[in-house]
Coordinates of C-alpha atoms in Angstrom, one line a residue:
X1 CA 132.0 130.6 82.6
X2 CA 134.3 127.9 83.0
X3 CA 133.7 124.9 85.1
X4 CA 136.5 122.1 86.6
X5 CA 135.2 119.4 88.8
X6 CA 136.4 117.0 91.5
X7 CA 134.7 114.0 92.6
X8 CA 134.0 112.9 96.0
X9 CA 133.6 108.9 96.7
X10 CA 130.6 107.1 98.3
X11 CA 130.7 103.9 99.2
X12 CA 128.4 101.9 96.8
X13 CA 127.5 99.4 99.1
X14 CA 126.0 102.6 101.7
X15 CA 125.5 105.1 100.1
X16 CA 124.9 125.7 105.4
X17 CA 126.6 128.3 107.0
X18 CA 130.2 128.2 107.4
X19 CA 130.1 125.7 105.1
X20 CA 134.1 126.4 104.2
X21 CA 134.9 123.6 106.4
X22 CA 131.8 121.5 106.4
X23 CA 130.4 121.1 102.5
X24 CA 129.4 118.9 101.1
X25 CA 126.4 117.3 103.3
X26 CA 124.7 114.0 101.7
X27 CA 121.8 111.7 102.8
X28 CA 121.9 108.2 101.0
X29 CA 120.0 105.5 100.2
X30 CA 121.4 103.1 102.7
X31 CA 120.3 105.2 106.0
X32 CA 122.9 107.3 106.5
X33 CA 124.3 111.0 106.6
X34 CA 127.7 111.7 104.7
X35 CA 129.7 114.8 105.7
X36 CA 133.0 116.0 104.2
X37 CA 135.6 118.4 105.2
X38 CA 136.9 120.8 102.9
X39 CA 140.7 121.7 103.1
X40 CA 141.2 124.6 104.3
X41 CA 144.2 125.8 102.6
X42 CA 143.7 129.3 100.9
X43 CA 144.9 127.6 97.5
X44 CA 142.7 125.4 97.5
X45 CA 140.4 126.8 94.7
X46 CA 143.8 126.5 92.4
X47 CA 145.0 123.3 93.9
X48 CA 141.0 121.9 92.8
X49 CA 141.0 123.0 89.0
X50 CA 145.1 122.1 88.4
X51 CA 145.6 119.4 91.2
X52 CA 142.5 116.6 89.8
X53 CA 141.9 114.2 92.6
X54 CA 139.8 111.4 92.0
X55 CA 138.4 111.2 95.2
X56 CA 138.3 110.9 99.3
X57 CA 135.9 110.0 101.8
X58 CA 133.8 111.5 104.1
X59 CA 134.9 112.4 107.4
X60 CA 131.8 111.6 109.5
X61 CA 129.2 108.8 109.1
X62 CA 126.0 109.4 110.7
X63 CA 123.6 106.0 110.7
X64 CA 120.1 106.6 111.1
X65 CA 117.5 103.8 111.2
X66 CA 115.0 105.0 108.7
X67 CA 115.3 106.6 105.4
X68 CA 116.0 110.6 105.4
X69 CA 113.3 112.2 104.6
X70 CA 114.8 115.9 104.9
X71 CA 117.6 117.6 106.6
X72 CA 118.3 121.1 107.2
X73 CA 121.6 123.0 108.9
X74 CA 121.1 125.6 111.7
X75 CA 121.3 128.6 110.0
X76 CA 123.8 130.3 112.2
X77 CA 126.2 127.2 111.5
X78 CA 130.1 128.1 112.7
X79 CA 132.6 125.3 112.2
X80 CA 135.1 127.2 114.3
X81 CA 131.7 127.5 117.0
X82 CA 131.0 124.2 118.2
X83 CA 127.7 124.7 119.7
X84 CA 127.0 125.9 116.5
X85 CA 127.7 123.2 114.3
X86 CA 124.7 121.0 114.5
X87 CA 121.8 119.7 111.8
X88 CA 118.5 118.4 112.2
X89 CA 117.1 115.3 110.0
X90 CA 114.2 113.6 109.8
X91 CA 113.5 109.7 109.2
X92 CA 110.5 107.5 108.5
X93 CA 108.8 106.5 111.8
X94 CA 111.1 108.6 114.1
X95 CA 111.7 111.8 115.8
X96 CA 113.8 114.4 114.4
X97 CA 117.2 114.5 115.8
X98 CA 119.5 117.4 116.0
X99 CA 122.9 115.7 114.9
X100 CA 126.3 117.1 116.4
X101 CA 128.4 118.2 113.0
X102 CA 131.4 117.7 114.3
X103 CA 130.9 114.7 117.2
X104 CA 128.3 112.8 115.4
X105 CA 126.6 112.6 118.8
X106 CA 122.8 112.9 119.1
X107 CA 122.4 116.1 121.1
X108 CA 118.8 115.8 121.3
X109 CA 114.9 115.0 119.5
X110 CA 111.9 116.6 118.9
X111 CA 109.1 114.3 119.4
X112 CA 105.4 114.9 117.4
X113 CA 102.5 112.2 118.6
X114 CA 99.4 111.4 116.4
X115 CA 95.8 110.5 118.0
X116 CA 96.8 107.2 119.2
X117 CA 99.7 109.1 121.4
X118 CA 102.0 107.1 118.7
X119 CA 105.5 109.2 117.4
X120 CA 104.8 110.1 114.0
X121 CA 107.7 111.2 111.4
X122 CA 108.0 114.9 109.7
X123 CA 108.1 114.8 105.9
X124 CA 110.2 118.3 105.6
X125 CA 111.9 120.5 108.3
X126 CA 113.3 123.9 108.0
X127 CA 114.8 126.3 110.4
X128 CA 113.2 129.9 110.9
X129 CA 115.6 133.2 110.0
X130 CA 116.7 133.7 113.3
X131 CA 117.3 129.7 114.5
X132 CA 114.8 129.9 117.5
X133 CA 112.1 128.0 115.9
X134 CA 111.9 124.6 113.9
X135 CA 109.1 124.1 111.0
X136 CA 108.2 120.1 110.6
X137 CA 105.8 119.4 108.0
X138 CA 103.6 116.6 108.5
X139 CA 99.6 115.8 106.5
X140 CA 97.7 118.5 105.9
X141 CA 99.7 119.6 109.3
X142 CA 102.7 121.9 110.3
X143 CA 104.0 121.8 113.9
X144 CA 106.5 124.5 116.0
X145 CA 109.1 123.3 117.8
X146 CA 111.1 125.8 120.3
X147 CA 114.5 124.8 119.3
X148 CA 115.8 124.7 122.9
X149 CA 113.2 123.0 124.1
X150 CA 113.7 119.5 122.6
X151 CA 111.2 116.9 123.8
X152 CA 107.4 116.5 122.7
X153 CA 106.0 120.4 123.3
X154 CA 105.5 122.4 120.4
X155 CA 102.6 124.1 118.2
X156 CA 100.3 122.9 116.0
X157 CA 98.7 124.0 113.4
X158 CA 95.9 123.0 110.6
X159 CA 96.7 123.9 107.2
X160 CA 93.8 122.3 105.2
X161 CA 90.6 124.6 106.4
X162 CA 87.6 124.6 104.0
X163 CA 88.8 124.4 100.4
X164 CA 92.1 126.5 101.6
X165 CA 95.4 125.6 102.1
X166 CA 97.4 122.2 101.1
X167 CA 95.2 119.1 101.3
X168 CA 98.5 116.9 101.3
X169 CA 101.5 116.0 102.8
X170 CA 103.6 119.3 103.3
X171 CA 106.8 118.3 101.4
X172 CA 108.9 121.1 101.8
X173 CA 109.7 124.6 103.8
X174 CA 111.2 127.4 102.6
X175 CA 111.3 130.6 105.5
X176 CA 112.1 134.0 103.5
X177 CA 115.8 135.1 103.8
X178 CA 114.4 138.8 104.2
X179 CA 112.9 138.9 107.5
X180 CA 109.5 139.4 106.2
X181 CA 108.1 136.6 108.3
X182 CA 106.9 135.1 105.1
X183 CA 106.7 131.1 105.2
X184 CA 106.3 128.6 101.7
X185 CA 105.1 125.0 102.0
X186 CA 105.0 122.8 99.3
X187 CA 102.9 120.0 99.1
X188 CA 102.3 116.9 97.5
X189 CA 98.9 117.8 96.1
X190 CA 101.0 120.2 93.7
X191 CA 100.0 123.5 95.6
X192 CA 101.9 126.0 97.6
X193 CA 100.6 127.8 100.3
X194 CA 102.2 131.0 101.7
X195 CA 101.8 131.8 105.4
X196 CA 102.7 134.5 108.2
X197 CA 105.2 133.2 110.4
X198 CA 104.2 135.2 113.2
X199 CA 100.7 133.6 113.6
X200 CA 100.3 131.1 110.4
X201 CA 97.4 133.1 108.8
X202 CA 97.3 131.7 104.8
X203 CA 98.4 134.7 102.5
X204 CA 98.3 132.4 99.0
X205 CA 97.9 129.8 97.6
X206 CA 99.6 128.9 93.8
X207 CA 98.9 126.2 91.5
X208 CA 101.1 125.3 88.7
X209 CA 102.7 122.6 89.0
X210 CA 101.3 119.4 86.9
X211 CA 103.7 117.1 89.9
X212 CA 103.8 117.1 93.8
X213 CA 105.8 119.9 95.0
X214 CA 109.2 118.5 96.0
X215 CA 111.5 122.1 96.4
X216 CA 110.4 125.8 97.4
X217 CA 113.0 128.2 97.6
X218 CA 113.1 131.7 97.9
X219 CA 115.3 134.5 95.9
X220 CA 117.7 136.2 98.0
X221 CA 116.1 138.9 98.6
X222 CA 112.9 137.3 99.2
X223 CA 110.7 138.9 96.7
X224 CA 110.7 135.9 94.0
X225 CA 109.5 132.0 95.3
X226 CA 110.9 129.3 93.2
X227 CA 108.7 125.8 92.9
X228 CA 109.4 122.3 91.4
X229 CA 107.5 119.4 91.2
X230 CA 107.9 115.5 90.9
X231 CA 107.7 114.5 86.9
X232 CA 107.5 118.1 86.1
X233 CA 110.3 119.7 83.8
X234 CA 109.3 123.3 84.8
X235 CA 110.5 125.4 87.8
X236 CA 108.1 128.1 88.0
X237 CA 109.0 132.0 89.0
X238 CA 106.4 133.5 91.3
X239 CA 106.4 137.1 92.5
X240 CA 105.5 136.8 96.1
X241 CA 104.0 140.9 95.7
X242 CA 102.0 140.0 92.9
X243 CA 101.0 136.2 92.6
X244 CA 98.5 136.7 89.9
X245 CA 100.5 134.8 87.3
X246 CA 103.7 132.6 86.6
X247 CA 107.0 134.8 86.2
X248 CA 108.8 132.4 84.4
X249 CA 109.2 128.5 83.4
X250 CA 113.4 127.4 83.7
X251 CA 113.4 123.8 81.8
X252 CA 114.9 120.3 83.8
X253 CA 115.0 117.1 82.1
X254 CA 112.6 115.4 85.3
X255 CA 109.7 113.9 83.4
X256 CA 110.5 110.2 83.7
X257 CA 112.0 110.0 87.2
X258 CA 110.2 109.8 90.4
X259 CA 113.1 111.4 92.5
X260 CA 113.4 114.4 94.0
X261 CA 115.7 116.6 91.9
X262 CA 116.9 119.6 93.8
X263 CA 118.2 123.3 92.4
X264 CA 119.6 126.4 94.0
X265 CA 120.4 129.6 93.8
X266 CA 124.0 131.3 93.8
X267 CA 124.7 133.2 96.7
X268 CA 124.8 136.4 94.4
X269 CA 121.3 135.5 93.8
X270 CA 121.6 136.0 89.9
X271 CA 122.2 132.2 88.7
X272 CA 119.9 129.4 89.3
X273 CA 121.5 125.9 89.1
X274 CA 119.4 122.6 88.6
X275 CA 120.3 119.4 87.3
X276 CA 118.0 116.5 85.9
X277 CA 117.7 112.9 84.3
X278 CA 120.3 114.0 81.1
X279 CA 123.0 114.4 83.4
X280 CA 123.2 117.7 83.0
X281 CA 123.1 121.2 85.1
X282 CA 121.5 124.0 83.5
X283 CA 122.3 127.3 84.7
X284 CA 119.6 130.8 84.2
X285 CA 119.8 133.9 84.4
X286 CA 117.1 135.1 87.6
X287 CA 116.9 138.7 86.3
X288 CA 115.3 137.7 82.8
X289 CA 114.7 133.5 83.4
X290 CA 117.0 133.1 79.9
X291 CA 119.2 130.0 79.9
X292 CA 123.1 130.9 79.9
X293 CA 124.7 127.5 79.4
X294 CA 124.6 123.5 80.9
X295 CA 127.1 121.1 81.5
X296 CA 128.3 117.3 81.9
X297 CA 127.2 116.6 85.3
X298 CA 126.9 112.9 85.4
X299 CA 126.2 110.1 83.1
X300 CA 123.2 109.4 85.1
X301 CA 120.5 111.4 86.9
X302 CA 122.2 114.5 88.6
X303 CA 119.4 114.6 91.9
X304 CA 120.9 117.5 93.8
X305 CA 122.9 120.5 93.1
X306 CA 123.7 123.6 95.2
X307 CA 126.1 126.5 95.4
X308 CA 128.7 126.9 98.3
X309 CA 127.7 130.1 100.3
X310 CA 131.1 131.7 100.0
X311 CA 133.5 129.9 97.8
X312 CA 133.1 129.6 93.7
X313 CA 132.3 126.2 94.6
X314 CA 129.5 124.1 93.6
X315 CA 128.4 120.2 94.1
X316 CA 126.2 117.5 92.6
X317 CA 124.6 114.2 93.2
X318 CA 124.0 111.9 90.9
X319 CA 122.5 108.2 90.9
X320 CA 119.4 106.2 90.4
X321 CA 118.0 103.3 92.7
X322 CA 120.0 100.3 91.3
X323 CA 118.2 96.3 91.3
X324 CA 119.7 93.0 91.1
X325 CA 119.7 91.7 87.6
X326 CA 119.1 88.0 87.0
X327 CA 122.0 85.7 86.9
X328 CA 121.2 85.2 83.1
X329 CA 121.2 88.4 81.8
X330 CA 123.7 88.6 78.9
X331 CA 123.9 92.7 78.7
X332 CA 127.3 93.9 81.1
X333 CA 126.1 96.6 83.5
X334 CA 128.7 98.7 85.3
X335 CA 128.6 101.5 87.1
X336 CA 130.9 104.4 85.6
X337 CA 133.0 107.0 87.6
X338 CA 130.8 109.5 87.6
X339 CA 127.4 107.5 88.3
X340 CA 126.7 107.0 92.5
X341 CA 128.4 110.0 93.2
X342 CA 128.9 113.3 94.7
X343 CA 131.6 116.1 92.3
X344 CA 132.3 119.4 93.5
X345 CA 132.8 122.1 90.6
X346 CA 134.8 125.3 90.7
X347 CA 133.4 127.9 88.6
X348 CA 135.8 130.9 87.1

Protein backbone atom coordinates (compact mmCIF):
# COMPACT_ATOMS: atom_id res chain seq x y z
CA UNK A 1 0.00 0.00 0.00
CA UNK A 2 1.25 3.23 -1.00
CA UNK A 3 0.06 6.49 0.54
CA UNK A 4 0.50 10.42 -1.00
CA UNK A 5 -0.98 13.10 0.96
CA UNK A 6 -2.32 16.71 0.45
CA UNK A 7 -2.88 19.13 3.10
CA UNK A 8 -5.76 21.29 3.67
CA UNK A 9 -5.21 24.81 5.60
CA UNK A 10 -7.10 25.96 8.82
CA UNK A 11 -6.89 29.09 9.95
CA UNK A 12 -4.83 29.07 13.18
CA UNK A 13 -6.31 31.81 14.74
CA UNK A 14 -10.17 29.70 14.22
CA UNK A 15 -9.72 26.74 13.88
CA UNK A 16 -21.08 11.36 4.62
CA UNK A 17 -22.83 10.42 1.74
CA UNK A 18 -22.03 11.84 -1.51
CA UNK A 19 -19.21 13.00 0.06
CA UNK A 20 -17.31 13.32 -3.60
CA UNK A 21 -18.16 16.88 -3.51
CA UNK A 22 -18.46 17.63 0.19
CA UNK A 23 -15.36 15.83 2.23
CA UNK A 24 -13.64 16.81 4.26
CA UNK A 25 -16.12 18.04 7.28
CA UNK A 26 -14.21 19.63 10.46
CA UNK A 27 -15.38 21.05 13.89
CA UNK A 28 -12.59 23.27 15.62
CA UNK A 29 -11.65 24.61 18.58
CA UNK A 30 -12.69 28.12 17.97
CA UNK A 31 -16.66 27.41 17.47
CA UNK A 32 -16.94 26.70 14.14
CA UNK A 33 -17.71 24.04 11.28
CA UNK A 34 -15.13 23.83 8.31
CA UNK A 35 -16.37 22.24 4.99
CA UNK A 36 -14.39 21.78 1.82
CA UNK A 37 -15.21 20.97 -1.67
CA UNK A 38 -13.47 18.39 -3.48
CA UNK A 39 -12.76 18.99 -7.25
CA UNK A 40 -14.61 17.25 -9.21
CA UNK A 41 -12.48 16.54 -12.11
CA UNK A 42 -12.17 12.68 -12.84
CA UNK A 43 -8.29 13.08 -12.59
CA UNK A 44 -8.31 14.21 -9.70
CA UNK A 45 -6.94 11.16 -7.86
CA UNK A 46 -3.74 11.56 -10.36
CA UNK A 47 -3.67 15.26 -10.25
CA UNK A 48 -3.49 14.60 -5.90
CA UNK A 49 -0.47 12.15 -5.82
CA UNK A 50 1.67 14.02 -8.92
CA UNK A 51 0.19 17.65 -8.64
CA UNK A 52 1.28 18.39 -4.52
CA UNK A 53 -0.64 21.42 -3.40
CA UNK A 54 0.10 22.85 -0.17
CA UNK A 55 -3.14 23.86 0.65
CA UNK A 56 -6.76 25.75 0.17
CA UNK A 57 -9.39 26.77 2.24
CA UNK A 58 -12.62 25.75 3.03
CA UNK A 59 -15.52 26.74 1.15
CA UNK A 60 -18.09 27.26 3.91
CA UNK A 61 -17.74 28.57 7.45
CA UNK A 62 -20.33 27.67 9.85
CA UNK A 63 -20.02 29.72 13.36
CA UNK A 64 -21.77 28.26 16.17
CA UNK A 65 -21.75 29.78 19.65
CA UNK A 66 -20.70 26.89 21.80
CA UNK A 67 -18.13 24.25 21.38
CA UNK A 68 -19.24 21.11 18.99
CA UNK A 69 -19.87 18.51 20.87
CA UNK A 70 -20.77 16.06 17.93
CA UNK A 71 -21.97 16.19 14.41
CA UNK A 72 -23.42 13.74 12.13
CA UNK A 73 -24.48 13.94 8.15
CA UNK A 74 -27.93 12.80 7.06
CA UNK A 75 -27.28 9.65 5.81
CA UNK A 76 -28.98 9.91 2.51
CA UNK A 77 -26.60 13.07 1.80
CA UNK A 78 -26.74 14.11 -2.23
CA UNK A 79 -24.62 17.12 -3.10
CA UNK A 80 -26.32 17.21 -6.49
CA UNK A 81 -29.83 16.94 -4.10
CA UNK A 82 -30.15 20.00 -2.28
CA UNK A 83 -32.73 19.08 0.21
CA UNK A 84 -30.48 16.47 0.83
CA UNK A 85 -27.35 18.11 1.79
CA UNK A 86 -27.80 19.00 5.34
CA UNK A 87 -25.95 18.10 8.87
CA UNK A 88 -27.00 18.16 12.35
CA UNK A 89 -24.49 19.45 15.31
CA UNK A 90 -24.64 19.83 18.67
CA UNK A 91 -23.14 22.63 21.00
CA UNK A 92 -22.79 23.22 24.76
CA UNK A 93 -25.97 24.84 26.10
CA UNK A 94 -27.91 24.79 22.76
CA UNK A 95 -30.25 22.96 20.64
CA UNK A 96 -29.13 20.96 17.91
CA UNK A 97 -29.32 22.58 14.63
CA UNK A 98 -29.73 20.93 11.25
CA UNK A 99 -27.13 23.08 9.18
CA UNK A 100 -27.72 23.70 5.27
CA UNK A 101 -24.42 21.95 3.53
CA UNK A 102 -24.47 23.96 0.85
CA UNK A 103 -26.30 27.60 2.09
CA UNK A 104 -24.92 27.60 5.52
CA UNK A 105 -28.42 28.60 6.57
CA UNK A 106 -30.00 27.20 9.78
CA UNK A 107 -32.97 25.16 8.38
CA UNK A 108 -34.18 24.33 11.71
CA UNK A 109 -33.49 22.95 15.77
CA UNK A 110 -34.46 20.38 17.83
CA UNK A 111 -35.10 21.57 21.27
CA UNK A 112 -34.66 18.92 24.61
CA UNK A 113 -35.81 20.74 28.09
CA UNK A 114 -34.53 19.50 31.57
CA UNK A 115 -36.91 19.68 34.89
CA UNK A 116 -36.60 23.38 35.24
CA UNK A 117 -38.24 23.63 31.46
CA UNK A 118 -34.42 24.96 30.83
CA UNK A 119 -32.84 23.82 27.02
CA UNK A 120 -30.27 21.38 27.74
CA UNK A 121 -27.41 20.32 25.15
CA UNK A 122 -26.95 16.57 23.58
CA UNK A 123 -23.45 15.14 24.18
CA UNK A 124 -23.71 12.74 20.82
CA UNK A 125 -26.26 12.56 17.93
CA UNK A 126 -26.57 10.09 15.24
CA UNK A 127 -29.00 9.55 12.55
CA UNK A 128 -31.08 6.21 12.30
CA UNK A 129 -30.59 3.77 8.89
CA UNK A 130 -33.31 5.07 7.16
CA UNK A 131 -32.92 9.21 8.09
CA UNK A 132 -36.47 9.42 9.81
CA UNK A 133 -35.28 9.45 13.22
CA UNK A 134 -32.51 11.51 15.25
CA UNK A 135 -30.67 9.71 18.38
CA UNK A 136 -29.29 12.63 20.96
CA UNK A 137 -27.56 11.38 23.81
CA UNK A 138 -27.84 13.21 26.95
CA UNK A 139 -27.11 11.73 31.14
CA UNK A 140 -27.99 8.59 31.78
CA UNK A 141 -30.68 9.70 28.93
CA UNK A 142 -31.45 9.20 25.19
CA UNK A 143 -34.21 11.18 23.42
CA UNK A 144 -36.03 10.65 19.69
CA UNK A 145 -36.52 13.31 17.62
CA UNK A 146 -38.86 12.82 14.37
CA UNK A 147 -36.60 14.38 11.96
CA UNK A 148 -39.36 16.46 10.18
CA UNK A 149 -40.71 17.54 13.12
CA UNK A 150 -38.15 20.01 14.44
CA UNK A 151 -39.16 21.81 17.57
CA UNK A 152 -39.27 20.52 21.29
CA UNK A 153 -41.49 16.99 20.77
CA UNK A 154 -39.74 13.90 20.80
CA UNK A 155 -39.22 10.61 22.99
CA UNK A 156 -37.59 9.94 25.94
CA UNK A 157 -36.10 7.34 27.31
CA UNK A 158 -34.18 6.10 30.62
CA UNK A 159 -31.19 4.20 30.14
CA UNK A 160 -29.87 3.72 33.73
CA UNK A 161 -32.58 1.24 35.32
CA UNK A 162 -31.48 -0.78 38.45
CA UNK A 163 -27.80 -1.68 37.98
CA UNK A 164 -28.46 -1.84 33.99
CA UNK A 165 -27.54 0.21 31.41
CA UNK A 166 -24.96 3.33 31.21
CA UNK A 167 -24.85 5.26 34.46
CA UNK A 168 -23.15 8.29 32.48
CA UNK A 169 -23.22 10.61 30.02
CA UNK A 170 -24.03 8.73 26.59
CA UNK A 171 -20.94 9.90 24.53
CA UNK A 172 -21.56 8.32 21.38
CA UNK A 173 -24.16 6.52 18.91
CA UNK A 174 -23.54 4.15 16.53
CA UNK A 175 -27.08 2.70 14.54
CA UNK A 176 -26.16 -0.70 12.74
CA UNK A 177 -25.62 -0.34 8.92
CA UNK A 178 -27.53 -3.79 8.48
CA UNK A 179 -30.98 -2.99 9.20
CA UNK A 180 -31.12 -5.09 12.24
CA UNK A 181 -32.49 -2.27 14.33
CA UNK A 182 -29.55 -2.75 16.62
CA UNK A 183 -28.45 0.63 18.46
CA UNK A 184 -24.72 1.12 20.44
CA UNK A 185 -24.17 3.89 23.03
CA UNK A 186 -21.09 4.58 24.57
CA UNK A 187 -20.67 6.19 27.68
CA UNK A 188 -18.52 7.91 29.75
CA UNK A 189 -18.62 5.38 32.64
CA UNK A 190 -16.60 3.09 30.12
CA UNK A 191 -19.62 0.78 29.23
CA UNK A 192 -21.56 0.17 26.16
CA UNK A 193 -24.99 -0.68 26.14
CA UNK A 194 -26.75 -2.29 23.05
CA UNK A 195 -30.42 -1.51 22.51
CA UNK A 196 -33.46 -2.35 20.03
CA UNK A 197 -34.20 0.50 17.99
CA UNK A 198 -37.68 -0.34 17.63
CA UNK A 199 -38.65 0.00 21.30
CA UNK A 200 -35.16 0.61 23.26
CA UNK A 201 -35.30 -2.73 25.26
CA UNK A 202 -31.29 -3.22 26.60
CA UNK A 203 -29.89 -6.34 24.67
CA UNK A 204 -26.05 -5.90 26.34
CA UNK A 205 -24.02 -4.38 28.08
CA UNK A 206 -19.86 -4.63 27.55
CA UNK A 207 -17.15 -3.62 29.79
CA UNK A 208 -13.71 -3.29 28.68
CA UNK A 209 -12.59 -0.31 28.33
CA UNK A 210 -10.17 1.05 31.35
CA UNK A 211 -11.29 5.04 29.71
CA UNK A 212 -14.81 6.78 28.94
CA UNK A 213 -16.06 5.53 25.82
CA UNK A 214 -15.45 8.23 23.24
CA UNK A 215 -16.21 6.13 19.57
CA UNK A 216 -18.63 3.11 18.75
CA UNK A 217 -18.73 1.95 15.38
CA UNK A 218 -20.07 -0.86 13.76
CA UNK A 219 -18.47 -3.28 10.95
CA UNK A 220 -20.07 -3.05 7.67
CA UNK A 221 -22.05 -5.61 7.89
CA UNK A 222 -23.09 -5.10 11.30
CA UNK A 223 -22.06 -8.18 12.97
CA UNK A 224 -18.65 -6.83 14.69
CA UNK A 225 -19.02 -3.30 17.25
CA UNK A 226 -15.87 -1.49 17.48
CA UNK A 227 -15.18 0.66 20.96
CA UNK A 228 -12.54 3.18 22.15
CA UNK A 229 -11.98 4.90 25.18
CA UNK A 230 -10.38 8.26 26.46
CA UNK A 231 -6.58 7.39 27.76
CA UNK A 232 -7.01 3.91 26.53
CA UNK A 233 -4.61 2.54 23.78
CA UNK A 234 -6.95 -0.44 22.89
CA UNK A 235 -9.86 -0.60 20.39
CA UNK A 236 -11.70 -3.60 21.34
CA UNK A 237 -13.50 -6.17 18.70
CA UNK A 238 -16.91 -7.31 20.03
CA UNK A 239 -19.08 -9.91 18.21
CA UNK A 240 -22.53 -8.44 18.61
CA UNK A 241 -23.93 -12.57 18.21
CA UNK A 242 -21.81 -13.63 20.79
CA UNK A 243 -20.61 -10.90 23.44
CA UNK A 244 -19.17 -13.25 25.90
CA UNK A 245 -15.64 -12.05 25.28
CA UNK A 246 -13.29 -9.39 23.50
CA UNK A 247 -12.53 -10.38 19.68
CA UNK A 248 -9.61 -8.43 19.51
CA UNK A 249 -7.37 -5.48 20.95
CA UNK A 250 -5.95 -2.96 17.68
CA UNK A 251 -3.14 -0.79 19.54
CA UNK A 252 -3.32 3.48 19.40
CA UNK A 253 -0.74 5.54 20.98
CA UNK A 254 -3.83 7.56 23.31
CA UNK A 255 -2.60 7.04 26.84
CA UNK A 256 -1.44 10.55 27.63
CA UNK A 257 -4.03 12.72 25.91
CA UNK A 258 -7.39 13.59 26.98
CA UNK A 259 -8.89 14.14 23.45
CA UNK A 260 -11.00 12.25 21.54
CA UNK A 261 -9.08 10.31 18.91
CA UNK A 262 -11.42 9.00 16.31
CA UNK A 263 -10.91 5.71 13.73
CA UNK A 264 -12.89 4.23 10.92
CA UNK A 265 -13.46 1.71 8.86
CA UNK A 266 -12.80 1.47 4.89
CA UNK A 267 -15.81 1.29 2.96
CA UNK A 268 -14.68 -2.35 1.85
CA UNK A 269 -15.02 -2.97 5.46
CA UNK A 270 -11.56 -4.95 5.66
CA UNK A 271 -9.11 -1.99 7.00
CA UNK A 272 -9.51 -0.19 10.10
CA UNK A 273 -7.73 3.24 10.27
CA UNK A 274 -6.89 5.06 13.61
CA UNK A 275 -4.45 7.59 14.43
CA UNK A 276 -2.95 8.70 17.93
CA UNK A 277 -0.50 10.90 20.04
CA UNK A 278 2.80 9.52 17.77
CA UNK A 279 1.52 11.01 14.86
CA UNK A 280 0.87 8.18 13.27
CA UNK A 281 -2.16 6.06 11.47
CA UNK A 282 -2.06 2.47 11.95
CA UNK A 283 -3.95 0.52 9.64
CA UNK A 284 -5.49 -3.61 10.62
CA UNK A 285 -6.55 -6.13 9.09
CA UNK A 286 -10.64 -6.61 10.40
CA UNK A 287 -10.68 -10.30 9.26
CA UNK A 288 -7.79 -11.44 11.64
CA UNK A 289 -7.18 -7.83 13.98
CA UNK A 290 -3.19 -8.19 12.66
CA UNK A 291 -1.52 -4.89 12.05
CA UNK A 292 -0.56 -4.33 8.19
CA UNK A 293 1.51 -1.18 8.32
CA UNK A 294 1.42 2.89 9.90
CA UNK A 295 2.43 5.95 8.59
CA UNK A 296 3.63 9.70 9.14
CA UNK A 297 0.46 11.41 9.82
CA UNK A 298 1.47 14.43 11.64
CA UNK A 299 4.10 15.59 13.92
CA UNK A 300 1.62 16.09 16.49
CA UNK A 301 -1.51 14.25 17.74
CA UNK A 302 -3.42 12.85 14.64
CA UNK A 303 -7.29 13.20 16.50
CA UNK A 304 -9.43 12.07 13.63
CA UNK A 305 -9.16 9.91 10.69
CA UNK A 306 -11.77 8.43 8.24
CA UNK A 307 -12.06 6.85 4.88
CA UNK A 308 -13.91 8.62 1.95
CA UNK A 309 -17.09 6.46 1.14
CA UNK A 310 -16.18 6.07 -2.58
CA UNK A 311 -12.93 7.50 -3.51
CA UNK A 312 -9.26 5.90 -2.40
CA UNK A 313 -9.21 8.88 -0.34
CA UNK A 314 -8.63 9.33 3.20
CA UNK A 315 -8.17 12.40 5.73
CA UNK A 316 -6.72 13.36 9.07
CA UNK A 317 -6.69 15.86 11.83
CA UNK A 318 -4.13 16.69 13.77
CA UNK A 319 -3.46 19.30 16.76
CA UNK A 320 -3.32 19.66 20.43
CA UNK A 321 -4.96 22.63 22.50
CA UNK A 322 -2.07 25.22 22.26
CA UNK A 323 -1.36 28.01 25.59
CA UNK A 324 0.32 31.31 25.70
CA UNK A 325 3.79 30.88 26.81
CA UNK A 326 5.34 33.58 29.07
CA UNK A 327 7.10 36.43 27.51
CA UNK A 328 10.42 34.98 29.13
CA UNK A 329 10.59 31.76 27.91
CA UNK A 330 13.85 31.25 26.13
CA UNK A 331 12.82 27.78 24.18
CA UNK A 332 11.38 28.82 20.23
CA UNK A 333 8.04 27.20 19.80
CA UNK A 334 6.53 27.02 16.21
CA UNK A 335 3.99 25.35 14.82
CA UNK A 336 5.17 23.07 11.78
CA UNK A 337 3.27 22.42 8.48
CA UNK A 338 1.77 19.59 9.31
CA UNK A 339 0.72 20.40 13.14
CA UNK A 340 -3.06 22.37 13.22
CA UNK A 341 -4.12 20.66 10.36
CA UNK A 342 -6.33 18.66 8.24
CA UNK A 343 -4.28 16.20 5.00
CA UNK A 344 -6.17 14.20 2.80
CA UNK A 345 -4.27 10.84 1.65
CA UNK A 346 -4.72 8.86 -1.56
CA UNK A 347 -4.03 5.27 -1.13
CA UNK A 348 -2.92 2.96 -4.29
Amino acid sequence: MTVERREEEEDPSQQSTDATAVWPFLSCDDNTIRLFHLPEEASYIDQLASDYQDSYHSNLVINEAEMVYDYCWYPYMCSSDPTSSVFVATTRDHPIHLWDATSGQLRCTYRAYNDMDEITAALSVSFNSSGTKLFAGYNKMLRVFDVHRPGRDFQQFSLHKGKDGPSGIVSSIAVSPSHSGMLALGSYNQSTALYAEDNMELLYVLHGQSGGITQVLFSKDGNYLYTGGRKDSYILCWDVRNTVDIVYKLYRSTENTNQRVSFDIEPCGRHLGAGGEDGLVHIYDLQSGQWITAFQAASDTVNGFGFHPHLPLAASSSGNRRFSLPDNFEENWNLRGDENCASIWTFG
